[in-house]
Coordinates of C-alpha atoms and ligand atoms in Angstrom, one line a residue:
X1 CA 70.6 50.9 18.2
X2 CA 72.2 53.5 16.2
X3 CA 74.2 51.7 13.5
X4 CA 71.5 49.0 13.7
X5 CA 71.2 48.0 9.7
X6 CA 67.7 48.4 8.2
X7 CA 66.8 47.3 4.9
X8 CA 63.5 47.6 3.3
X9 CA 61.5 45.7 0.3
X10 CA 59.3 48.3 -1.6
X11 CA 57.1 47.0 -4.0
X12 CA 54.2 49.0 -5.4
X13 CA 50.9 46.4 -5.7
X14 CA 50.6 46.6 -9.6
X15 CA 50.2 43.4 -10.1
X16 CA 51.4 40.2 -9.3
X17 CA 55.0 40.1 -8.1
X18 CA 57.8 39.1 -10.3
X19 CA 60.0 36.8 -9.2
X20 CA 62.9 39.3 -9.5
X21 CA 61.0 40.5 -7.0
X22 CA 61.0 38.2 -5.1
X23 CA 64.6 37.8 -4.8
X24 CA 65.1 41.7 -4.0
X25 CA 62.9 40.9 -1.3
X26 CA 65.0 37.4 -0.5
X27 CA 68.3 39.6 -0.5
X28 CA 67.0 42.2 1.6
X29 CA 65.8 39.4 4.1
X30 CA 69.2 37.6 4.0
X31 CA 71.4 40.7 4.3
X32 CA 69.5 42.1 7.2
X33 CA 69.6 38.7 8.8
X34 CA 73.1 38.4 7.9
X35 CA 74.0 42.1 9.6
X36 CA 71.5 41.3 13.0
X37 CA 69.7 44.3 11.5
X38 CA 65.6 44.5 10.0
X39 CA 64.1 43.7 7.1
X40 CA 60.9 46.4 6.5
X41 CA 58.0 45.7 4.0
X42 CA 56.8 48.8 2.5
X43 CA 53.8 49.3 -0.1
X44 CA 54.7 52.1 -2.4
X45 CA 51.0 52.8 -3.7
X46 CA 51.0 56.3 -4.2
X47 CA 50.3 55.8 -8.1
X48 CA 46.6 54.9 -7.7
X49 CA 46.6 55.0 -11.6
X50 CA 48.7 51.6 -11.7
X51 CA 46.8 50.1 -8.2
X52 CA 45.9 46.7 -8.3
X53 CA 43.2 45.6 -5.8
X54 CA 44.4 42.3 -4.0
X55 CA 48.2 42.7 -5.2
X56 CA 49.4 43.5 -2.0
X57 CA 47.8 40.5 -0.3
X58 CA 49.2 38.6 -3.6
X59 CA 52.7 40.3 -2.0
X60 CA 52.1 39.2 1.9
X61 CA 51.5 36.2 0.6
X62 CA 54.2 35.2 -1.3
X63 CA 56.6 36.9 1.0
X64 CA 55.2 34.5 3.7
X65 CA 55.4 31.3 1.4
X66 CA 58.9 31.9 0.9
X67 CA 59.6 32.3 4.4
X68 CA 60.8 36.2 3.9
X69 CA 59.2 37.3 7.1
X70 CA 59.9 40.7 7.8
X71 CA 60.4 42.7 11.2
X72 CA 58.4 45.8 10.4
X73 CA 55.4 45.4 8.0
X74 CA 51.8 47.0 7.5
X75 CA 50.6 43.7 9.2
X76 CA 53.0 43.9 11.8
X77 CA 53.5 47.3 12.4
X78 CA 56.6 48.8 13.9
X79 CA 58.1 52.4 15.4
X80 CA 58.0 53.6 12.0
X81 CA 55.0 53.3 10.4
X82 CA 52.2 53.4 9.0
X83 CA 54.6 51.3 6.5
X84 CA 51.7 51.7 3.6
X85 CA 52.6 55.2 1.7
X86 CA 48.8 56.1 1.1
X87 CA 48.7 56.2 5.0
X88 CA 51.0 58.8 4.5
X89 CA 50.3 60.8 2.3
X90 CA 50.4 63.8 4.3
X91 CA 53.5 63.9 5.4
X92 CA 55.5 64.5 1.8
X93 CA 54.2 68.0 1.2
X94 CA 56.2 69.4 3.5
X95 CA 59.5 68.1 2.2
X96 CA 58.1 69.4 -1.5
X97 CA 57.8 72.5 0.2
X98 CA 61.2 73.0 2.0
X99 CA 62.5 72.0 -1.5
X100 CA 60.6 74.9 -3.1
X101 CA 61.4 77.3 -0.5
X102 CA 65.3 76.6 -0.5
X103 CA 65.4 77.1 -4.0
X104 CA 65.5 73.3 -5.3
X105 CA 62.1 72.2 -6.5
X106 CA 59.4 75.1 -8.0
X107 CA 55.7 74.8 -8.5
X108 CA 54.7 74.0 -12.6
X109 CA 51.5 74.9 -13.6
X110 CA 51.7 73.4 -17.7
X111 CA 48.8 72.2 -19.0
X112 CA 49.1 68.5 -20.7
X113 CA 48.5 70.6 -24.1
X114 CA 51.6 72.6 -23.1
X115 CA 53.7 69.9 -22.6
X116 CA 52.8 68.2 -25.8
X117 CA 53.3 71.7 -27.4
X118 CA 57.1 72.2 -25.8
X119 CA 57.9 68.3 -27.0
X120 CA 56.4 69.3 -30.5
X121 CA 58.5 72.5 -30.7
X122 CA 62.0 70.2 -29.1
X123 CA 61.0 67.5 -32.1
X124 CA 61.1 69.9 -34.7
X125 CA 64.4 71.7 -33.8
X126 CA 65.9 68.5 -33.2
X127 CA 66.6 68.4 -29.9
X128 CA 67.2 64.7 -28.6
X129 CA 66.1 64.8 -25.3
X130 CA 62.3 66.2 -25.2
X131 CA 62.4 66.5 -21.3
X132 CA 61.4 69.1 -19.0
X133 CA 65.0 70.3 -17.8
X134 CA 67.4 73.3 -16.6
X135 CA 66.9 73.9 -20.5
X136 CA 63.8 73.8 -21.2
X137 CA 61.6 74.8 -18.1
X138 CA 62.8 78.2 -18.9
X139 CA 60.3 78.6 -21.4
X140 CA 57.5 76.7 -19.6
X141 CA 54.8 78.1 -16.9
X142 CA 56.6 77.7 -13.7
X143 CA 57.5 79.8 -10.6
X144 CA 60.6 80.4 -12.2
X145 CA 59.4 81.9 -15.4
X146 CA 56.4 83.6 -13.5
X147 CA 56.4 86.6 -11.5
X148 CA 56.4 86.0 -8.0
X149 CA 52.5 87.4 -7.5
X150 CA 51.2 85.2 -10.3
X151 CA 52.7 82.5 -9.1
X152 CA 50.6 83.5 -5.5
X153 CA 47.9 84.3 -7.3
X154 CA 47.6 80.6 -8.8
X155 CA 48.3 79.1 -5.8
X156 CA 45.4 80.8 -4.2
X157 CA 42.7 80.2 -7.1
X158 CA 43.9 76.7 -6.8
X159 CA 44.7 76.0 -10.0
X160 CA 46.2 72.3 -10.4
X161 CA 50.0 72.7 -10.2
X162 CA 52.7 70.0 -9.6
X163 CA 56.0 70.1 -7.9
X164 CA 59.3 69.8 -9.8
X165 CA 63.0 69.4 -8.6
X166 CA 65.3 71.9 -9.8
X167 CA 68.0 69.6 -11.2
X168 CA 71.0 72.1 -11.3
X169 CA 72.5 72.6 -14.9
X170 CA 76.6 71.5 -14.2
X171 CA 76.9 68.8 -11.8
X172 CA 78.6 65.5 -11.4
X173 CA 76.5 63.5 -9.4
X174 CA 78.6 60.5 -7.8
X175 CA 77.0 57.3 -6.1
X176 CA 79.1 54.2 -4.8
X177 CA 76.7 51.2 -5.6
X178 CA 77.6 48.2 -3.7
X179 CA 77.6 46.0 -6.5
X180 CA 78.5 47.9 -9.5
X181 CA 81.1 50.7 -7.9
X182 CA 81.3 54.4 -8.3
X183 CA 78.7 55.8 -10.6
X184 CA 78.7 58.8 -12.6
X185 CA 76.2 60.4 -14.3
X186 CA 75.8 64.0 -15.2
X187 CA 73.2 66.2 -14.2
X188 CA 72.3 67.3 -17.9
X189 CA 71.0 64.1 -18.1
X190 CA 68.4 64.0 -15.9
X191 CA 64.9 65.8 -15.9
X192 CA 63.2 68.6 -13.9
X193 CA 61.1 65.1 -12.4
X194 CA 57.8 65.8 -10.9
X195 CA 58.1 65.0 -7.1
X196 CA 54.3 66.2 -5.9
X197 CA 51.7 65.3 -8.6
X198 CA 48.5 67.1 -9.0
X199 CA 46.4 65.3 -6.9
X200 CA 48.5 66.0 -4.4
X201 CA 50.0 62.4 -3.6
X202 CA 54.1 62.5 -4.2
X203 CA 55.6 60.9 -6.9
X204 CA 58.0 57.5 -6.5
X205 CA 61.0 59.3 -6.3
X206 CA 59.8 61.7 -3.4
X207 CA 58.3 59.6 -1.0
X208 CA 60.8 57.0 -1.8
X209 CA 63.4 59.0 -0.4
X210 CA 61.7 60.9 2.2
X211 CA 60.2 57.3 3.4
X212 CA 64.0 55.9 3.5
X213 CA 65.3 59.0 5.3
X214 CA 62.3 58.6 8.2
X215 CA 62.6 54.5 8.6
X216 CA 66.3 54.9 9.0
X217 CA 67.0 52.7 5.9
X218 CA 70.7 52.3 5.9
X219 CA 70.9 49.8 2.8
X220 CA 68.9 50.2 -0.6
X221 CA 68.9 46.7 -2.2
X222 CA 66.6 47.0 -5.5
X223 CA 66.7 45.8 -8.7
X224 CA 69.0 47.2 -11.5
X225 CA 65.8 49.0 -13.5
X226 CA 65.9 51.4 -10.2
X227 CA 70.0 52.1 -11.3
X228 CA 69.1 55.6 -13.6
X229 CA 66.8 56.7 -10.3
X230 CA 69.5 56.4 -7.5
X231 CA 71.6 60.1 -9.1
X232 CA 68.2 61.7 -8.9
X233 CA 67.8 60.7 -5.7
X234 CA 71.4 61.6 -4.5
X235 CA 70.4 64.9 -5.0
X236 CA 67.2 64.8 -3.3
X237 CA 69.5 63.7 -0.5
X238 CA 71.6 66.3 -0.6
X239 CA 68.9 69.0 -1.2
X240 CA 67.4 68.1 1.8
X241 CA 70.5 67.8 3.8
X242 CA 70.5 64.3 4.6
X243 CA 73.2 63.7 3.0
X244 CA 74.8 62.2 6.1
X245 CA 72.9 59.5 6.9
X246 CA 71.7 58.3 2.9
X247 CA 71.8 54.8 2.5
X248 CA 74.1 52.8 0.8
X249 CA 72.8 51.4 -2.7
X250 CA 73.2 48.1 -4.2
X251 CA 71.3 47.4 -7.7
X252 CA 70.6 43.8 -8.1
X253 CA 72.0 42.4 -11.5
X254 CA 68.9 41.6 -13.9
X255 CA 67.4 37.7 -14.3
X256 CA 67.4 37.2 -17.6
X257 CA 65.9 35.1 -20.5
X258 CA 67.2 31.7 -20.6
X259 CA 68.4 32.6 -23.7
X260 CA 70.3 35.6 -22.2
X261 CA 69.0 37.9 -24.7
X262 CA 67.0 40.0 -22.6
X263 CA 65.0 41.1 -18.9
X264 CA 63.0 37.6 -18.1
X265 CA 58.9 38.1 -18.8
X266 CA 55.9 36.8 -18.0
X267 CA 55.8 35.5 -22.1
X268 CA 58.9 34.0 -21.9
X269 CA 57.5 32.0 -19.0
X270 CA 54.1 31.3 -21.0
X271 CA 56.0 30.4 -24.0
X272 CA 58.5 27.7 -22.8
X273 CA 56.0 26.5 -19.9
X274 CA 57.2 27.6 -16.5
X275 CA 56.1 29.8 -13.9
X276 CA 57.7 33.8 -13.3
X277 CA 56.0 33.9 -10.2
X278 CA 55.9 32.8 -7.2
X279 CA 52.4 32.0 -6.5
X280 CA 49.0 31.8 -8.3
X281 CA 46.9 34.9 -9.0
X282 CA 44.6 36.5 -11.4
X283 CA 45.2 40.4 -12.4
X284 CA 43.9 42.7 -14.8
X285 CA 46.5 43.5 -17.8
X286 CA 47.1 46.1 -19.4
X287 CA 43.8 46.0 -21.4
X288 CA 42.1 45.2 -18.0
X289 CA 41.1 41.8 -19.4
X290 CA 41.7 39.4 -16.1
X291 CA 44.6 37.5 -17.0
X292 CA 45.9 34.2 -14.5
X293 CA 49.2 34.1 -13.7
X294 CA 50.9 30.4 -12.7
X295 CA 52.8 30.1 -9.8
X296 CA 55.6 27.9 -8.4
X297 CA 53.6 26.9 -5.0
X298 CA 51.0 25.5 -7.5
X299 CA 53.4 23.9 -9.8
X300 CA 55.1 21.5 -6.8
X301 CA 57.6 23.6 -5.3
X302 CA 59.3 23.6 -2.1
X303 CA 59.3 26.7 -0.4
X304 CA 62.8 25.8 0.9
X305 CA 64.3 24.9 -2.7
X306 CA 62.7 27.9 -4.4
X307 CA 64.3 30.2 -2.1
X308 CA 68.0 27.9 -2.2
X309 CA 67.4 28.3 -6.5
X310 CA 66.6 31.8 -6.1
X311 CA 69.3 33.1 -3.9
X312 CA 72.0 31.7 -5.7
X313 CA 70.6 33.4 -9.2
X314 CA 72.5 36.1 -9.1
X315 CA 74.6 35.6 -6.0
X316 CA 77.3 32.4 -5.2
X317 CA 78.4 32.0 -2.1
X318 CA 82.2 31.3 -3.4
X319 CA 82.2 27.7 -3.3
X320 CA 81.4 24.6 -4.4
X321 CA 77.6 23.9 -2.3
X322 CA 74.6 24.3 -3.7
X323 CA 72.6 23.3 -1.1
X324 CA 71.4 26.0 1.5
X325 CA 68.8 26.2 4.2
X326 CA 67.6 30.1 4.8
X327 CA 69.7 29.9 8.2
X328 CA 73.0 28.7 5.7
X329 CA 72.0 31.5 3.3
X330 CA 72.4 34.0 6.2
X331 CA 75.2 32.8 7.7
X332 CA 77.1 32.7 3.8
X333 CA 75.5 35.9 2.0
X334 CA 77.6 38.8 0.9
X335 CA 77.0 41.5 -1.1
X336 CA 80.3 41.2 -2.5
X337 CA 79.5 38.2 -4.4
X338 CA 76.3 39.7 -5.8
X339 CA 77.1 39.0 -10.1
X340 CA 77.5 42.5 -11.9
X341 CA 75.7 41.0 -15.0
X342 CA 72.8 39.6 -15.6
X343 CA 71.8 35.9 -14.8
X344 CA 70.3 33.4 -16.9
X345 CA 67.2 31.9 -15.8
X346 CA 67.3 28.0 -15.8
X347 CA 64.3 26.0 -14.7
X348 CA 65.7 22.8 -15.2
X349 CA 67.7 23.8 -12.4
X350 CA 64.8 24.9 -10.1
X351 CA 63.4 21.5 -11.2
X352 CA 67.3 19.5 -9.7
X353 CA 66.5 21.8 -6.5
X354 CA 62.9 20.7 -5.6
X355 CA 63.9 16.9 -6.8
X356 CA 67.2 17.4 -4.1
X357 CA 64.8 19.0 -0.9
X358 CA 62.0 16.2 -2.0
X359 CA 64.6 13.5 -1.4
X360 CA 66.0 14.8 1.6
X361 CA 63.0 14.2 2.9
X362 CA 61.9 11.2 5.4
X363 CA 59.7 8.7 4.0
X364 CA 56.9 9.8 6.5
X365 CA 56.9 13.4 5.3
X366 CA 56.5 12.5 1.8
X367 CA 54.1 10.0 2.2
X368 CA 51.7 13.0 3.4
X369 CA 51.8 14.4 -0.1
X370 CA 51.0 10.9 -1.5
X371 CA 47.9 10.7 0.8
X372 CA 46.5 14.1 0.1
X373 CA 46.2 13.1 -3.6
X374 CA 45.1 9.6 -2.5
X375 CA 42.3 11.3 -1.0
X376 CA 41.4 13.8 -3.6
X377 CA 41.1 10.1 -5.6
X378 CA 38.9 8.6 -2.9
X379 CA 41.6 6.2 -2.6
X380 CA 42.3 4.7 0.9
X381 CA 45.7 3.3 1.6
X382 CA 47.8 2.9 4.9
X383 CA 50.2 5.3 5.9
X384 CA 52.8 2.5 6.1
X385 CA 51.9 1.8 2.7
X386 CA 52.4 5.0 1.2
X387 CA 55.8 5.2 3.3
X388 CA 57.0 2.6 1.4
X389 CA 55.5 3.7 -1.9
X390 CA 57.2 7.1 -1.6
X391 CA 60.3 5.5 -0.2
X392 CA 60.6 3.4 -4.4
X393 CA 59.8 6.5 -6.2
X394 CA 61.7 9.5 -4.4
X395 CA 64.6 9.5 -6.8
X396 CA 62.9 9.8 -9.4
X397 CA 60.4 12.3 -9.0
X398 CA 60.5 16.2 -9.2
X399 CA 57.7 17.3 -7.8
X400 CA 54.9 16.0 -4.9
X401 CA 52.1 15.3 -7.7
X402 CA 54.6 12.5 -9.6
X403 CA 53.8 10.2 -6.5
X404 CA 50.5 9.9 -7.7
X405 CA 51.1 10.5 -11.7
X406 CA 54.6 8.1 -11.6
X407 CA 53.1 5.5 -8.8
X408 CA 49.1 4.8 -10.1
X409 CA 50.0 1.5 -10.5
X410 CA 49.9 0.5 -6.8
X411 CA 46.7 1.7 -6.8
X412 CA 44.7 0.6 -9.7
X413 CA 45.3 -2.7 -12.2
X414 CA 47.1 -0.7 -15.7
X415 CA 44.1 -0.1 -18.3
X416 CA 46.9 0.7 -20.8
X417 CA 49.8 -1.0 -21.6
X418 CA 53.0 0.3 -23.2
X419 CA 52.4 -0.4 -27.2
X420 CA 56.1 -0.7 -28.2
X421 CA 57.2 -2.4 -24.8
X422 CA 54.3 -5.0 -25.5
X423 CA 54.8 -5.2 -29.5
X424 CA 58.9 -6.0 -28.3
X425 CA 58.8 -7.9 -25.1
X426 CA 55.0 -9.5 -24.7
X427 CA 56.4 -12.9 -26.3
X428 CA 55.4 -16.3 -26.6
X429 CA 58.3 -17.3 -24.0
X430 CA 57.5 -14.0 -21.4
X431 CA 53.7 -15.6 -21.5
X432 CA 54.9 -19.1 -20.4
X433 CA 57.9 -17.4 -18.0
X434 CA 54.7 -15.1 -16.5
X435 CA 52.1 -18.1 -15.9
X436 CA 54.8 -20.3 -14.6
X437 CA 55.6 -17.8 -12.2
X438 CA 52.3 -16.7 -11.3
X439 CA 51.2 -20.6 -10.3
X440 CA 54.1 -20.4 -8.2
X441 CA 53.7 -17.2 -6.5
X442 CA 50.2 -18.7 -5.7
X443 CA 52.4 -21.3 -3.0
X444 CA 54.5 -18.6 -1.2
X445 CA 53.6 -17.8 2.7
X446 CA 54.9 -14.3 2.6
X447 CA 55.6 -12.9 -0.5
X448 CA 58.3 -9.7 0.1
X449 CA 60.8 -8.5 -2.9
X450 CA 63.4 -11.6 -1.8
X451 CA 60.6 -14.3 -2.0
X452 CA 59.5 -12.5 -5.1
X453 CA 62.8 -12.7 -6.6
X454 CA 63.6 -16.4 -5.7
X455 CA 60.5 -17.5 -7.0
X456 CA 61.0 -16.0 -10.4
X457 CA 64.6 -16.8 -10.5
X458 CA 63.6 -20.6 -9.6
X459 CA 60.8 -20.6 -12.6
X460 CA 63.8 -19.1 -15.1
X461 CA 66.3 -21.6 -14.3
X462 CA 63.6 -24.4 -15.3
X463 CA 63.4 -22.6 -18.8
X464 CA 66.5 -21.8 -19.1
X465 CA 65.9 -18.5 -19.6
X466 CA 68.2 -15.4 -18.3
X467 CA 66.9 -12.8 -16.0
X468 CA 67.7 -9.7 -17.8
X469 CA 65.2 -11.0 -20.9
X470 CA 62.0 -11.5 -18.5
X471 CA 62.1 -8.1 -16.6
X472 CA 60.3 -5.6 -18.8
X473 CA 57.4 -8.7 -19.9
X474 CA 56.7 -9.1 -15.6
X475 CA 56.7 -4.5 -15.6
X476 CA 54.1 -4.4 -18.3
X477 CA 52.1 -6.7 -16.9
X478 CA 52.3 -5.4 -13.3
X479 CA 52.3 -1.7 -14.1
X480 CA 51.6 -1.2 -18.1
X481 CA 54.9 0.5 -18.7
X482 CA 58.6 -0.4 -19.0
X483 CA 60.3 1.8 -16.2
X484 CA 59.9 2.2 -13.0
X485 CA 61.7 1.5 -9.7
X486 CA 62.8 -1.7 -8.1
X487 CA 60.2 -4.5 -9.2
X488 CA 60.3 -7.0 -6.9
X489 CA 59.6 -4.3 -4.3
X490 CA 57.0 -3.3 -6.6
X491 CA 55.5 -6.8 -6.7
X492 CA 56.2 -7.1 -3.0
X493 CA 53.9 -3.8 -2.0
X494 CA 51.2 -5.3 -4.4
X495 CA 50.5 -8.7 -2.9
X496 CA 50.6 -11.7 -4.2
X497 CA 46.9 -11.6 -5.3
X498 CA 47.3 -8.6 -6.7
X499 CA 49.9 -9.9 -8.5
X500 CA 48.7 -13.2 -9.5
X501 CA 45.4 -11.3 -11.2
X502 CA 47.5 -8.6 -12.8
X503 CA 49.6 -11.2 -14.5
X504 CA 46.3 -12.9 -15.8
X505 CA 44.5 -9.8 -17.0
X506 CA 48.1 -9.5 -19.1
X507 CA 48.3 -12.2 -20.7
X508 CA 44.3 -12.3 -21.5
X509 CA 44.4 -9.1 -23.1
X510 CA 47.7 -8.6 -24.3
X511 CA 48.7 -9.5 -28.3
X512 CA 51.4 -12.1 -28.5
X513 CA 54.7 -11.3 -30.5
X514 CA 54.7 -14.4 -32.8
X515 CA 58.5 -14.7 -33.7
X516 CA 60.9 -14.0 -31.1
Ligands
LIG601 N1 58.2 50.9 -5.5 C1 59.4 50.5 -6.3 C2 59.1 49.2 -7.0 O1 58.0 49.0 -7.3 C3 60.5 50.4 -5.3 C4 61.9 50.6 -5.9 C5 62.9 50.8 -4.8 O2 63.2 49.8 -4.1 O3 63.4 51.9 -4.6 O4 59.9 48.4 -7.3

């Protein structure tokens, strides 16, 4: 299809992915969805100084938890691959060299001594910018400065050189960003930048292009950090006379601190306790001491919900919902409403997403998470039992583990009991209230919540004594603490022996408040 839009995610396997990440790779998914186009996955490991062994499976994987499947991978394949740059690597050179040929890019052939010397020499004369530019590289050893046969000559002893584009002196370089709008930059600002490195693998900025221009990438969607590449890559464009057909850009706003002061970071997530990415994994840092990173799969979080929190941190859809499944996020993304600034991160609101996907849930489904714990425990229990077990405590939990943390009372007899609940509410009057009711239980045929309730509400009226002053005494000594969800269907799911001995272990072990 000829105006068929491609987009592509482009990560480079340094490490585990960020989830900023993430969502560029979210967006990407959503717009080509959006547009009946194709979302491509390509690994940009050209640097092998920054590779990370297993962080592009850590990428596959991730991808494929969130559901961000795309149509032309590495694993997949497609018309246009290989889709892994190492595979190749021998196609840039010849780009490099049309560039060098037509006058744009020239070989460089400075030692790393030489380039420390020109910075020392731009230091003390005061020059702000210490770059390698139309300024400076007239003084460095290049095939500008060099004679023609030396140059030659070089090339042929094969002494280590590296490719640099000729940035022209006086030029406006102009780029219509999707999200941000025209952008200007000047071409004094940017550097003679190295496009084929010595060891003969292209730089970022090369195959990054070149790699767009041969997948037929129509839409760039990257992160905002990419913003001071895209003039630099304009003119690679232009030099190599695709202008035509070069992609439009769109530079995703930044996810910031929850603070807003500042880019999100792996320490902010250490220091305040939550996850910055979206699975678990172990890399080397930057000392190449193996350093774990948490992930929000192994915190408790919905696939679905972490992609609805994620897609709307940094993009709203224009209304008032909230709520999205991925085929309601295609259907309602636009670029348009992509935020220019920056977005705070908020986890208390990932947290209200996995707690709104957990309780949309059936009882059935959620009872699987209850029985994969109860397992793990060594704990039998009936799926009809857990059903209903799940069914009391969805509202109140966040995540699939608080069915087991919030509900170990249907399980085991408590072994604690709340102190200040006990030391306020374990009275003389609860003691007789709980005994009374206890002997009574004993002569119920079927105890559910209504027998439950009639039963206690029979033993009050004989005291005298109001509901609302019994109800926390009969939770501590059913479940050791003072909150919890509906307790007469609490008491109902136990049994009546279960009951019955719960309420005698209470009131054998539990200190009586003398004065009331
Ligand atoms: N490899 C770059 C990265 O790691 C890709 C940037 C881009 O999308 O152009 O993010």
């Amino acid at each position: 299809m000829a105006n068929e839009v491609r987009v592509r995610f482009a990560p480079s396997p340094t490490g585990a992915l960020h989830i900023g990440g993430v969502r560029t790779a979210l967006y990407n998914y959503l717009f080509a969805k959006k547009n009946g186009g194709k979302m491509i996955l390509r690994v940009e490991d050209t640097d092998q100084a920054r590779f990370v062994s297993g962080a592009e499976d850590y990428i596959k994987e991730s991808l494929e938890w969130c559901g961000v499947v795309p149509d032309e991978s590495p694993y997949s394949g497609g018309e246009y691959g290989p889709y892994r740059q190492s595979e190749r690597k021998a196609m840039y050179m010849d780009y490099a060299l049309r560039l060098v040929e037509e006058g744009n890019a020239y070989y460089a052939f400075d030692t790393s001594e030489e380039l420390d010397a020109m910075r020392e020499r731009l230091k003390a004369a005061k020059v702000a910018s210490l770059q390698y530019n139309s300024i400076t590289r007239a003084q460095m050893k290049n095939s500008i400065t060099l004679p023609e046969a030396e140059v030659k000559a070089k090339l042929a002893a094969g002494e280590p050189y590296v490719i640099r584009l000729k940035v022209p002196s006086k030029e406006e370089i102009r780029l219509n960003d999707m999200v941000r709008g025209w952008v200007m930059v000047h071409s004094s600002a940017i550097d003679d930048k190295v496009l084929m490195k010595s060891d003969g693998m292209p730089t970022y900025h090369l195959a990054n292009v070149v790699d767009d221009h041969l997948m037929k990438i129509t839409h760039v969607i990257r992160g905002e950090e990419w913003l001071p590449s895209a003039p630099l890559h304009v003119l690679l464009y232009k030099f190599l006379g695709w202008e035509g057909t070069m992609p439009q850009f769109a530079h995703l706003p930044l996810l910031l601190k929850p603070d807003g002061n500042g880019k999100l970071s792996k320490r902010d997530g250490d220091k305040l306790g939550f996850p910055v990415f979206p699975i678990q994994g172990e890399f080397p840092d930057k000392e190449g001491k193996l350093e774990k990173v948490s992930g929000y799969r192994e915190s408790g979080y919905l696939p679905d919900a972490f992609t609805n929190f994620l897609a709307l941190l940094g993009w709203n859809p224009g209304t008032e919902q909230e709520l999205f499944s991925m085929s309601e996020l295609v259907e309602a993304f636009t670029v348009e409403r992509i935020g220019k600034s920056g977005t705070k991160f908020d986890i208390n609101k990932a947290m209200w997403f996995n707690q709104q996907y957990l309780k949309n849930k059936t009882n059935e489904e959620l009872a699987v998470y209850l029985l994969a714990e109860l397992e793990k425990q060594d704990i039998t229990c009936e799926k009809s039992k857990a059903t209903q077990i799940v069914g009391l405590l969805k509202e109140r939990i966040n995540f699939p583990s608080d069915f087991w943390t919030q509900g170990q009372y249907f399980f085991n007899a408590p072994e604690k009991y709340d102190e200040k609940i006990t030391r306020k509410k374990w009275t003389t009057e609860a003691v007789l209230i709980l005994s009374e009711y206890a002997k009574e239980l004993e002569n119920i045929a079927e105890l559910t919540s209504e027998t439950a309730k009639s039963t206690l509400i029979t033993v009050l009226d004989r005291n005298g004594i109001p509901i609302g002053k019994i109800m926390q005494s009969i939770r501590l000594a059913i479940s050791g603490t003072g909150m919890g969800p509906e307790l007469m269907d609490i008491i109902a799911i136990l049994g009546k022996e279960e009951v019955i001995k719960r309420i005698g272990i209470a009131i054998e072990k539990l200190p009586v408040k003398v004065v009331d």
